[in-house]
GROMACS .gro file of C-alpha atoms in nm:
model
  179
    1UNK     CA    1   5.990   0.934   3.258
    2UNK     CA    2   5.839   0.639   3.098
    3UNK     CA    3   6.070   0.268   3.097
    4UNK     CA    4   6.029   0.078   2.792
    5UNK     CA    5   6.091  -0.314   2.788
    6UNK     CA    6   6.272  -0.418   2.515
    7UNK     CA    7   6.116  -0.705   2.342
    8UNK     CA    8   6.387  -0.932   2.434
    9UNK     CA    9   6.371  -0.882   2.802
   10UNK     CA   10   6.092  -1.141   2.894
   11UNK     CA   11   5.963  -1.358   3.238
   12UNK     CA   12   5.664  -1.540   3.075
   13UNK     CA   13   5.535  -1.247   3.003
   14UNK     CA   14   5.457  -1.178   3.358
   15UNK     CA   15   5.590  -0.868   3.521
   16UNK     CA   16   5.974  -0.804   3.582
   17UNK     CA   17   6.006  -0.689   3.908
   18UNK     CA   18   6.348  -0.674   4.005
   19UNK     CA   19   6.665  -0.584   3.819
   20UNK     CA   20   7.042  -0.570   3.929
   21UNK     CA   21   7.386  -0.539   3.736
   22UNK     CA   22   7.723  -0.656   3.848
   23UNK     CA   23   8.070  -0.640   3.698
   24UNK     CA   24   8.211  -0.962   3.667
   25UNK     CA   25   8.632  -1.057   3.783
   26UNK     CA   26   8.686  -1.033   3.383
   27UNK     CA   27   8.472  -0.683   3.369
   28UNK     CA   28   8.168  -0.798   3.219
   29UNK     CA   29   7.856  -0.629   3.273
   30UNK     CA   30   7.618  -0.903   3.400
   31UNK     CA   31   7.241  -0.833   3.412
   32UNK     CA   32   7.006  -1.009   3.649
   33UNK     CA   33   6.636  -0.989   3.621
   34UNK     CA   34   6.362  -1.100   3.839
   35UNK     CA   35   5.971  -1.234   3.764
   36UNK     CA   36   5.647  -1.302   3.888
   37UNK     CA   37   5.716  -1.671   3.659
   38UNK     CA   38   5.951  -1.721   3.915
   39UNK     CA   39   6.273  -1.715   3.762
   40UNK     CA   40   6.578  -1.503   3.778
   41UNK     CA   41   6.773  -1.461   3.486
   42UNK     CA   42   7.095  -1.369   3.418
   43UNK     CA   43   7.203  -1.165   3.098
   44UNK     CA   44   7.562  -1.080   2.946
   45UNK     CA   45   7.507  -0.709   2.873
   46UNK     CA   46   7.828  -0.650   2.663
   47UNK     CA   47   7.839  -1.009   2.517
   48UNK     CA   48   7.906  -0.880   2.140
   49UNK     CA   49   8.165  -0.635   2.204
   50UNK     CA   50   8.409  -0.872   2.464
   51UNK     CA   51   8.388  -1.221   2.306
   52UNK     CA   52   8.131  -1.384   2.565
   53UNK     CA   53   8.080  -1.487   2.903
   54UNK     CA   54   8.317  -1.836   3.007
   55UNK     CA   55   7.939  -1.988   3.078
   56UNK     CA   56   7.841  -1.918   2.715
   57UNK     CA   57   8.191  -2.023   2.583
   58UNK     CA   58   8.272  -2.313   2.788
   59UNK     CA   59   7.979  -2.474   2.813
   60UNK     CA   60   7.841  -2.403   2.474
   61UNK     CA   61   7.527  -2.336   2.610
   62UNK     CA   62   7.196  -2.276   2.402
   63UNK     CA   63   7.182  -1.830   2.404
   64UNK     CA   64   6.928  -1.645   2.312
   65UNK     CA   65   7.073  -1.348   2.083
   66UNK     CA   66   6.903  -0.984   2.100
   67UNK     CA   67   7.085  -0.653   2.026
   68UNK     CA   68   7.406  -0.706   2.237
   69UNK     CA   69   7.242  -0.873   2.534
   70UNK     CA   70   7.278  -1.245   2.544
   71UNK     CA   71   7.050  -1.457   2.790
   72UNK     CA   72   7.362  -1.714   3.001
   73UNK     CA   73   7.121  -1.861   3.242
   74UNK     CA   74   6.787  -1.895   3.372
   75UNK     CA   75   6.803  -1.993   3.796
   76UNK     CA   76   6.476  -2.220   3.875
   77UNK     CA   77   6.387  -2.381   4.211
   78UNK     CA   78   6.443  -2.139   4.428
   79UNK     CA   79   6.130  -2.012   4.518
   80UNK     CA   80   5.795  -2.140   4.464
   81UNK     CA   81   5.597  -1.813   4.362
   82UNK     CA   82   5.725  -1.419   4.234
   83UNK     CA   83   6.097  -1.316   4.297
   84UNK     CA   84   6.047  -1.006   4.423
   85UNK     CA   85   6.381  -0.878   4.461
   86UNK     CA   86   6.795  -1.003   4.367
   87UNK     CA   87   7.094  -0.823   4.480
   88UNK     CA   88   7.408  -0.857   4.412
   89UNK     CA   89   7.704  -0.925   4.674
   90UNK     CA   90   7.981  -0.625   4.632
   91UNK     CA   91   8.174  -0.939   4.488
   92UNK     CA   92   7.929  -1.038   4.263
   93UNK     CA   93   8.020  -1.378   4.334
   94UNK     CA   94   7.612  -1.461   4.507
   95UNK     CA   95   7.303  -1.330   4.459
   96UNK     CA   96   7.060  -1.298   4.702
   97UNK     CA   97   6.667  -1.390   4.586
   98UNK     CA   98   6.375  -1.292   4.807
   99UNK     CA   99   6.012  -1.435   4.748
  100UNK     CA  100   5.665  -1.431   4.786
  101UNK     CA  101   5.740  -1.734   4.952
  102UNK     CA  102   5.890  -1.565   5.223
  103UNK     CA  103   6.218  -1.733   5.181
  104UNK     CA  104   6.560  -1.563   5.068
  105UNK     CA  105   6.793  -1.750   4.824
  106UNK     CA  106   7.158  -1.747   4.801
  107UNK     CA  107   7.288  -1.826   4.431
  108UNK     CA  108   7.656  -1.865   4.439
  109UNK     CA  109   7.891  -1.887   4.130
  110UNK     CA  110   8.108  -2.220   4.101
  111UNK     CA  111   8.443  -2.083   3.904
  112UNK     CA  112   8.449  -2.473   3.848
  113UNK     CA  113   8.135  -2.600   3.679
  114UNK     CA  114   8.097  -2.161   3.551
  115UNK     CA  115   7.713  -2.202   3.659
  116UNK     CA  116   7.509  -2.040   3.978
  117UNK     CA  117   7.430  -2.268   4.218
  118UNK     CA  118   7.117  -2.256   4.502
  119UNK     CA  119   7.380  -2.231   4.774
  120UNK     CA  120   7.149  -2.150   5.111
  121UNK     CA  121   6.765  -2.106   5.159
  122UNK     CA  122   6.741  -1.827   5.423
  123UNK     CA  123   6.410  -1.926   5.631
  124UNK     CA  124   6.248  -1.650   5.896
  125UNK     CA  125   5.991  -1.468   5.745
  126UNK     CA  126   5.605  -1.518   5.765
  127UNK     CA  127   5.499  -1.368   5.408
  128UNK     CA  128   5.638  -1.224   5.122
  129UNK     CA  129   5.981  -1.099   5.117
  130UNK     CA  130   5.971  -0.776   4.955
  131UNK     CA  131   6.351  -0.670   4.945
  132UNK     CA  132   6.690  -0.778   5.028
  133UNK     CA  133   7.052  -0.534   5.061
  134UNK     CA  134   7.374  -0.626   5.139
  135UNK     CA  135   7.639  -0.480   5.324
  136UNK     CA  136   7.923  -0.342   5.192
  137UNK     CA  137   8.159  -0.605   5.286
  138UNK     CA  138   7.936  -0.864   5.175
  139UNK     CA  139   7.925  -1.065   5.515
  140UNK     CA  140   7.553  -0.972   5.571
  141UNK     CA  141   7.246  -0.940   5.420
  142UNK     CA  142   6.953  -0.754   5.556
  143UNK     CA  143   6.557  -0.904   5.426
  144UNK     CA  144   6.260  -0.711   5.422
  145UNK     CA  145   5.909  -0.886   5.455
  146UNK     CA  146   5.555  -0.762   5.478
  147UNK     CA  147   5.528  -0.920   5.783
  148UNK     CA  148   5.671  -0.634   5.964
  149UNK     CA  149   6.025  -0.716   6.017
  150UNK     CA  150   6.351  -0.697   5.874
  151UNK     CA  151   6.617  -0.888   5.937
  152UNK     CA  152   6.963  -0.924   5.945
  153UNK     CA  153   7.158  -1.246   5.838
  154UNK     CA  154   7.517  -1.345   5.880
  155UNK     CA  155   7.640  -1.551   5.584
  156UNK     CA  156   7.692  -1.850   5.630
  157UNK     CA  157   7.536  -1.919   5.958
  158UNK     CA  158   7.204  -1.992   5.807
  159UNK     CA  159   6.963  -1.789   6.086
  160UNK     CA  160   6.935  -1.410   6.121
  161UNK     CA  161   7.152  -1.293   6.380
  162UNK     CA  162   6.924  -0.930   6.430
  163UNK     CA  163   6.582  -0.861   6.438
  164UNK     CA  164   6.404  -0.491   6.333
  165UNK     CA  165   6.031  -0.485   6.398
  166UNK     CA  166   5.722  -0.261   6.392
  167UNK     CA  167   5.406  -0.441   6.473
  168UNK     CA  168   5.127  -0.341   6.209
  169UNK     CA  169   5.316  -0.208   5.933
  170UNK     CA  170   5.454  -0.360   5.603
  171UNK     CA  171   5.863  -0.370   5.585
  172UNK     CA  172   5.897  -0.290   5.170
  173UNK     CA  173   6.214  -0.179   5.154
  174UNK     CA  174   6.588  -0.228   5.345
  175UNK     CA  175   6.826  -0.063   5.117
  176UNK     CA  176   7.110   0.101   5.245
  177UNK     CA  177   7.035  -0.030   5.626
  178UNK     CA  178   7.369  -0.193   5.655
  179UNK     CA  179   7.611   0.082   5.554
   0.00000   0.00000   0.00000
């Protein structure tokens, strides 16, 4: 099977290398992508067909129009090199960001202002963080890093609580650990 990027769908034009969907409290399809530029951005998938995202509408921000996907918000800051990897909570209500810089991101949505906010910086890795999954009930988040380890964070609390290593091998992946 061969994935084609739409024209519209662009980081720079450096590589995408993360993408995640969540349904919204108002059951909008929400699209987040991730880039080597850096950035994560957020896309209304079904814009068109259910009269906009409150973001869009509220604060009459500047959207870029293609197809039926409309671009809401571009998250900056966060990381200082490639987002490898963004998750959504089960919520949808944070998004976790994990970096070349090693660090992990927490984006959180103010209902109040109706923009993401860089809510916690997760520090504990010693190179690139590859991959991040939550669990189910949304109050962990598990962080994989080439440095070996994974590693488990409580919300909130700011330092992993749980530590998963294997000396001499590259963690890529944690999906699914937490189920």
């Amino acid at each position: 099977m061969r994935w084609l990027r739409p024209r519209w769908l662009k980081h720079e034009n450096e590589s995408i290398n993360s993408v995640d969907f969540t349904i919204t409290t108002d059951g909008e399809d929400i699209l987040a992508t991730s880039g080597a530029d850096g950035t994560i951005k957020l896309w209304s998938v079904d814009y068109l067909s259910k009269g906009g995202h409150p973001c869009v509408r509220e604060l009459k921000a500047e959207v870029e129009k293609r197809d039926s996907f409309v671009l809401l918000c571009v998250l900056s800051g966060g990381h200082s090199g490639p987002v490898n990897c963004i998750r959504f909570s089960s919520d949808g209500l944070i998004l976790a960001s994990a970096g070349d810089d090693g660090v992990v991101v927490l984006w959180t949505f103010d209902a109040v202002s109706l923009t993401w906010l860089k809510s916690q910086t997760l520090r504990g890795h010693g190179s690139h963080t590859m991959h991040v999954s939550w669990h189910p009930g949304g109050s962990e988040l598990a962080s994989a890093s080439i440095d070996g380890r994974v590693l488990i964070w409580k919300i909130g609390e700011g330092s992993a609580v749980k530590q998963l290593e294997q000396e001499g091998i590259k963690v890529m992946c944690c999906n699914q650990l937490l189920s």
